[in-house]
């Protein structure tokens, strides 16, 4: 669909070929499982765990704590209603595929949905409080009038006003800028004002990989082929001893009983067997090398997608680098939500949200860090958020479990190292475990440690 020479040409001047490069990325996402896994690896690692804090806190200005508590619950409800894990997760899939996402927000008191807008008809012409404002080219509805009725009144009115003045030659109404609470724009690379798919650098490697795979496939087919040659006997004068009709008869009899992967030939020379067993062996390594080059070009460790290699320390470092790509995107979502909180008139006490720098890949490490801080009385909100409690959920869950259901009077705590004496755990009779250093997590082991655990070298 896209020739390699054309793709490389577009990459030389990406600001002139934004739409083409986005098409290539979308196409490869659909046809290449390696490219899709790369995109999904990044888009699904985000967790969007947020914690609310007071903005410009000054205790002397707080006259009524109950008002602050009421405003906090309103802010929590507003953010919980966004369903960040789902709605923002869909945005990330597009961001890592095309570099930029434009969306339109539909919001009610108890529901929230972000509709994707066509990037070809969207642009950014202004910024409010660090948040990009989406500008929509209303000519989009010239070709899509049927879906115009599914948009809010403000867009329908803007299009009607534009189409009514178009005959007068007015072009100022063609571009309609959405308000910050209705439009959302998230960009992967904020350092450039044009769009390049984040992993455009692997396009060439994908072509190499596909070529080597096809070459290997063709060579593997040859491995199963054989060629049989039938010698026709000749006399001293070089004349055939067997008449042609009889030769043809036996040739056809033999050919009719041969499988498809064995060929047959008539020849006056000696009869030989020809095999192609070694024809494809050199290409096996070529495919592996091309795949290794692909992951290298993407900047992602091949250890994540290969079961033939190991090395926990190197993998852990690679995951830390991969996770860092998401943090600047977190900051964009933060600024968009915080601007929304600022402009919400029903919340008098102003709050700000902080999205924790955590991904599914480094979740355990981050949780351990905040848990250690919590032991000093710091960051209980962060720990609760990491444990899956949404902002004010912990209060409602505690009320339900303690006051309504009275579970603390009905359920006994499970036996573990925190609820038993040291004598019972050291004997190993109560829990089935023995005293000693706790086992290290698999992800924290070095290569030698993994080998020792597999061989059970330290059990005694």
XYZ file of C-alpha atoms in Angstrom:
460
model
C 0.000 0.000 0.000
C 2.864 2.358 0.830
C 6.157 2.033 -0.992
C 9.248 2.144 1.146
C 10.915 4.829 -0.947
C 7.848 7.078 -0.533
C 7.728 6.626 3.249
C 11.408 7.510 3.581
C 10.843 10.568 1.408
C 7.959 11.729 3.617
C 10.097 11.288 6.714
C 12.701 13.644 5.280
C 10.182 16.496 5.486
C 7.505 15.350 7.973
C 5.999 18.845 8.326
C 4.902 18.616 4.687
C 3.481 15.094 4.924
C 1.726 14.891 8.295
C -1.425 13.268 6.910
C 0.528 10.706 4.882
C 2.641 9.632 7.846
C -0.479 9.281 10.004
C -1.985 7.054 7.312
C 1.146 4.892 7.286
C 1.035 4.564 11.071
C -2.660 3.606 11.047
C -2.047 1.075 8.279
C 0.924 -0.548 10.050
C -1.097 -0.650 13.272
C -3.659 -2.820 11.482
C -1.332 -5.116 9.518
C 1.742 -5.452 11.753
C 1.328 -7.222 15.065
C 4.775 -6.009 16.156
C 3.824 -2.370 15.597
C 0.463 -2.810 17.324
C 2.150 -4.414 20.344
C 4.558 -1.509 20.537
C 1.698 1.020 20.533
C -0.378 -0.984 23.002
C 2.612 -1.464 25.290
C 2.804 2.280 25.879
C -0.892 3.170 25.695
C -1.961 0.507 28.205
C 0.776 1.073 30.789
C -0.763 4.357 31.999
C -2.776 4.155 35.224
C -4.037 7.748 35.709
C -3.979 7.626 39.501
C -4.762 11.090 40.828
C -4.622 12.821 44.203
C -6.420 16.087 45.002
C -4.667 18.869 46.914
C -5.659 22.400 47.875
C -4.504 25.099 45.474
C -2.677 28.062 47.058
C -3.369 26.720 50.538
C -3.616 29.306 53.310
C -5.147 28.045 56.534
C -5.913 31.575 57.748
C -8.286 32.133 54.831
C -10.347 29.013 55.594
C -13.330 30.082 57.683
C -15.474 26.966 57.454
C -14.009 23.455 57.293
C -17.374 21.970 56.333
C -17.438 24.130 53.194
C -13.996 22.838 52.243
C -15.154 19.255 52.812
C -18.242 19.859 50.670
C -16.176 21.395 47.865
C -13.711 18.509 48.093
C -16.535 16.006 47.577
C -17.775 18.002 44.581
C -14.286 18.034 43.037
C -13.925 14.300 43.673
C -17.269 13.617 42.013
C -16.313 15.723 38.992
C -13.048 13.805 38.516
C -14.512 10.367 39.268
C -17.199 11.080 36.676
C -14.455 11.419 34.039
C -13.587 7.723 34.279
C -9.981 8.606 33.477
C -8.723 5.042 33.112
C -11.059 4.388 30.196
C -11.512 7.745 28.486
C -7.897 8.899 28.749
C -6.652 5.427 27.851
C -8.397 5.673 24.474
C -6.713 9.023 23.909
C -3.256 7.539 24.546
C -3.813 4.889 21.884
C -4.216 7.645 19.283
C -1.391 9.782 20.692
C 1.178 6.997 20.377
C -0.150 6.154 16.937
C -0.398 9.638 15.414
C 1.306 12.043 17.887
C -1.804 14.181 18.519
C -5.415 13.729 19.622
C -8.346 16.102 19.252
C -11.541 15.408 21.148
C -14.916 16.874 22.042
C -16.269 16.412 25.578
C -19.842 15.351 26.331
C -20.568 15.728 30.032
C -23.560 15.536 32.329
C -23.840 15.314 36.079
C -23.298 11.555 36.087
C -21.723 10.699 32.718
C -18.665 11.654 30.700
C -17.536 10.827 27.168
C -14.833 12.154 24.832
C -15.588 11.983 21.114
C -12.660 11.931 18.763
C -12.539 14.712 16.178
C -10.910 14.276 12.736
C -7.326 15.505 13.016
C -7.278 16.642 9.383
C -9.949 19.264 10.209
C -8.519 20.300 13.587
C -5.697 22.595 14.624
C -4.370 24.554 17.591
C -4.367 28.333 17.223
C -4.310 29.457 20.856
C -3.450 28.294 24.365
C -5.208 28.981 27.670
C -3.304 28.434 30.919
C -0.970 25.991 29.189
C -3.891 24.065 27.652
C -4.234 23.820 23.873
C -7.579 24.988 22.546
C -9.028 22.991 19.666
C -10.037 24.836 16.507
C -12.455 22.924 14.263
C -12.716 23.549 10.517
C -16.486 23.649 9.961
C -16.141 22.576 6.326
C -15.933 19.068 7.809
C -19.721 19.089 8.056
C -20.107 19.912 4.365
C -19.332 16.238 3.728
C -20.722 14.887 7.003
C -24.022 16.710 7.481
C -25.685 13.564 8.804
C -23.566 13.523 11.946
C -23.951 17.262 12.621
C -27.104 16.632 14.635
C -25.138 14.408 17.040
C -22.998 17.390 18.134
C -23.907 19.963 20.778
C -25.898 23.064 20.022
C -22.835 25.346 20.007
C -21.303 23.528 17.034
C -24.586 23.305 15.141
C -25.136 27.027 15.612
C -21.567 27.788 14.548
C -21.977 25.757 11.357
C -25.333 27.325 10.521
C -23.831 30.773 11.020
C -20.848 29.867 8.838
C -22.928 28.311 6.040
C -25.319 31.284 6.087
C -22.492 33.802 5.639
C -20.462 31.695 3.203
C -22.333 33.138 0.224
C -21.230 36.585 1.315
C -17.607 35.514 1.027
C -16.905 35.557 4.776
C -14.122 33.148 5.781
C -13.729 34.304 9.373
C -16.499 32.003 10.548
C -15.033 28.866 9.001
C -12.846 28.024 11.991
C -14.602 27.564 15.320
C -12.555 27.471 18.524
C -13.879 25.155 21.222
C -13.781 26.198 24.865
C -11.273 24.442 27.125
C -13.987 22.464 28.919
C -15.416 21.191 25.609
C -12.299 20.560 23.547
C -9.241 18.531 24.522
C -5.931 18.241 22.697
C -3.076 15.990 23.815
C 0.241 15.863 21.933
C 3.110 13.429 22.372
C 5.981 15.707 21.368
C 5.363 19.269 22.528
C 8.744 20.470 21.301
C 7.624 20.630 17.654
C 4.561 22.337 16.168
C 3.911 19.661 13.535
C 2.977 16.015 13.924
C 5.169 12.959 13.472
C 4.073 9.497 14.666
C 6.171 8.809 17.796
C 7.561 5.568 16.377
C 8.038 6.651 12.778
C 11.669 5.614 13.178
C 10.687 1.925 13.068
C 8.867 2.135 9.724
C 12.009 1.175 7.799
C 12.745 -1.694 10.208
C 9.233 -3.056 9.673
C 9.859 -3.162 5.931
C 13.118 -5.058 6.562
C 11.387 -7.486 8.883
C 8.613 -8.202 6.418
C 11.069 -8.716 3.555
C 13.171 -11.169 5.548
C 10.083 -13.044 6.701
C 8.859 -13.409 3.119
C 12.322 -14.477 1.977
C 12.517 -17.076 4.723
C 9.044 -18.335 3.862
C 9.998 -18.799 0.230
C 13.222 -20.578 1.160
C 11.344 -22.841 3.585
C 9.093 -23.884 0.720
C 12.152 -24.859 -1.287
C 13.318 -27.056 1.594
C 10.438 -29.416 0.874
C 10.980 -29.660 -2.871
C 12.759 -32.446 -4.772
C 13.471 -32.963 -8.429
C 13.685 -36.439 -10.013
C 15.239 -36.862 -13.428
C 14.566 -39.923 -15.610
C 17.412 -41.051 -17.869
C 16.417 -42.238 -21.337
C 18.934 -44.889 -22.463
C 20.742 -44.264 -25.757
C 22.798 -46.506 -28.067
C 26.327 -45.951 -29.333
C 25.006 -43.673 -32.045
C 23.154 -41.476 -29.539
C 19.723 -42.744 -30.528
C 17.084 -43.402 -27.852
C 16.589 -47.116 -27.208
C 12.992 -46.627 -25.950
C 10.386 -45.213 -28.323
C 8.987 -41.801 -27.451
C 5.377 -43.005 -26.860
C 6.585 -45.523 -24.278
C 8.831 -42.935 -22.573
C 5.932 -40.522 -22.365
C 3.647 -43.247 -21.008
C 5.943 -44.157 -18.121
C 6.729 -40.500 -17.449
C 3.032 -39.769 -17.009
C 2.499 -42.855 -14.829
C 5.288 -41.785 -12.481
C 4.234 -38.123 -12.454
C 0.646 -39.043 -11.574
C 1.811 -40.742 -8.367
C 4.189 -38.036 -7.150
C 3.200 -35.446 -4.509
C 3.066 -31.761 -5.418
C 6.423 -30.973 -3.856
C 8.373 -33.417 -6.056
C 9.124 -32.514 -9.672
C 9.913 -34.900 -12.526
C 12.088 -34.365 -15.595
C 13.131 -36.404 -18.659
C 16.814 -36.338 -19.517
C 19.312 -38.490 -21.459
C 21.775 -38.044 -18.573
C 22.160 -40.017 -15.345
C 19.233 -40.088 -12.901
C 19.883 -37.969 -9.795
C 18.011 -36.623 -6.787
C 18.222 -32.914 -6.004
C 17.318 -31.504 -2.560
C 17.133 -27.927 -1.237
C 17.395 -28.627 2.488
C 19.977 -25.955 3.328
C 18.517 -23.236 1.144
C 16.727 -21.362 3.927
C 19.012 -21.734 6.924
C 20.862 -18.456 6.498
C 17.594 -16.513 6.515
C 16.533 -17.758 9.956
C 19.172 -15.624 11.633
C 18.348 -12.726 9.301
C 14.748 -12.616 10.583
C 15.938 -12.643 14.207
C 18.398 -9.859 13.480
C 15.713 -7.803 11.725
C 13.390 -8.255 14.712
C 16.168 -7.245 17.091
C 16.838 -4.144 14.963
C 13.137 -3.289 15.085
C 12.997 -3.256 18.896
C 16.301 -1.411 19.001
C 14.939 1.276 16.666
C 11.806 1.614 18.826
C 13.899 2.181 21.956
C 12.080 -0.634 23.773
C 13.923 -3.633 25.211
C 13.345 -6.827 23.235
C 13.373 -8.668 26.581
C 9.767 -7.540 27.043
C 8.576 -9.476 24.011
C 11.041 -12.385 23.864
C 11.052 -15.514 26.013
C 14.478 -16.549 24.740
C 16.365 -13.972 26.773
C 16.600 -13.007 30.423
C 18.079 -10.247 32.514
C 15.902 -8.655 35.165
C 18.217 -5.758 36.015
C 18.519 -4.572 32.408
C 14.797 -5.057 31.829
C 13.913 -3.067 34.937
C 16.057 -0.147 33.787
C 14.499 -0.272 30.327
C 10.976 -0.198 31.800
C 11.886 2.853 33.894
C 12.936 4.679 30.717
C 9.765 3.599 28.902
C 7.564 4.767 31.783
C 9.188 8.198 31.712
C 7.703 8.801 28.243
C 4.254 8.958 29.822
C 4.980 11.527 32.513
C 4.972 14.604 30.198
C 1.614 13.388 28.878
C 0.347 13.079 32.461
C 1.244 16.750 32.936
C -0.936 17.720 29.946
C -3.928 15.858 31.373
C -3.247 17.484 34.753
C -3.330 21.000 33.306
C -6.536 20.281 31.395
C -8.306 18.915 34.509
C -6.970 21.709 36.730
C -8.215 24.361 34.306
C -11.588 22.639 34.398
C -11.540 22.723 38.223
C -10.625 26.421 38.176
C -13.570 27.276 35.904
C -16.154 25.218 37.819
C -18.211 27.897 39.582
C -19.957 25.484 41.974
C -16.622 24.648 43.664
C -15.593 27.693 45.710
C -12.522 26.131 47.309
C -10.035 25.543 44.535
C -8.244 22.225 44.244
C -5.605 20.832 41.924
C -5.024 17.258 40.851
C -1.680 15.505 40.750
C -1.354 12.402 38.575
C 1.199 10.144 40.215
C 4.179 9.124 38.101
C 3.227 5.471 38.073
C 2.619 2.901 35.330
C 1.555 -0.734 35.353
C 5.185 -1.709 34.847
C 6.616 0.193 37.836
C 3.539 0.023 40.074
C 5.105 -2.235 42.727
C 8.188 -0.035 43.103
C 6.125 3.149 43.398
C 3.746 1.538 45.894
C 6.691 0.400 48.033
C 8.135 3.922 47.959
C 4.908 5.566 49.121
C 4.267 2.805 51.664
C 7.657 3.497 53.239
C 6.791 7.207 53.359
C 3.426 6.348 54.881
C 5.211 4.598 57.753
C 6.495 8.086 58.672
C 2.992 9.548 58.478
C 3.406 11.075 55.015
C 1.259 10.573 51.914
C -1.705 8.481 53.062
C -3.749 9.828 50.111
C -1.094 8.597 47.681
C -1.107 5.093 49.185
C -4.903 4.870 49.120
C -4.960 6.060 45.500
C -2.358 3.434 44.516
C -4.423 0.750 46.256
C -7.306 1.561 43.921
C -9.403 3.919 46.017
C -10.786 6.780 43.926
C -10.302 10.060 45.781
C -13.243 10.035 48.239
C -14.054 6.318 47.852
C -12.180 5.369 51.007
C -14.531 7.437 53.161
C -17.631 5.873 51.621
C -16.175 2.348 51.806
C -15.206 2.798 55.458
C -18.726 4.056 56.253
C -20.323 1.142 54.412
C -18.090 -1.526 55.972
C -17.931 -0.179 59.552
C -21.211 1.649 60.133
C -23.673 -0.045 57.784
C -22.398 -3.633 57.453
C -20.300 -3.734 60.671
C -17.827 -6.072 58.991
C -15.219 -5.485 61.713
C -17.485 -7.382 64.118
C -18.153 -10.241 61.720
C -14.872 -11.013 59.984
C -11.710 -12.207 61.686
C -8.395 -10.977 60.262
C -6.430 -13.456 58.189
C -3.394 -15.009 59.820
C -0.157 -13.522 58.584
C 3.133 -12.210 59.905
C 1.369 -9.083 61.223
C -1.215 -10.965 63.308
C 0.990 -13.708 64.794
C 3.739 -13.910 67.327
C 7.359 -14.344 66.330
C 7.429 -17.835 67.854
C 4.695 -19.173 65.611
C 6.241 -17.820 62.436
C 9.714 -19.029 63.311
C 8.522 -22.561 63.970
C 6.698 -22.682 60.679
C 3.721 -24.540 62.226
C 1.076 -21.829 61.924
C 1.719 -20.388 58.520
C 3.752 -23.080 56.870
C 6.688 -20.729 56.466
C 10.002 -20.491 58.241
C 11.872 -17.528 59.596
C 14.507 -15.849 57.507
C 14.885 -13.264 54.795
C 11.740 -12.851 52.636
C 11.981 -14.047 49.050
C 12.998 -11.376 46.550
C 10.483 -10.666 43.779
C 11.240 -12.277 40.429
C 11.617 -8.885 38.767
C 14.344 -7.818 41.205
C 16.600 -10.828 40.637
C 19.808 -10.593 38.659
C 20.545 -13.202 35.960
C 22.672 -15.324 38.343
C 19.942 -15.137 40.970
C 17.375 -16.379 38.457
C 19.587 -19.346 37.616
C 20.103 -20.152 41.313
C 16.361 -20.079 41.959
C 15.642 -22.298 38.950
C 18.246 -24.824 40.162
C 17.046 -24.483 43.786
C 20.678 -23.995 44.759
C 19.906 -22.089 47.989
C 17.121 -24.218 49.422
C 19.365 -25.914 51.997
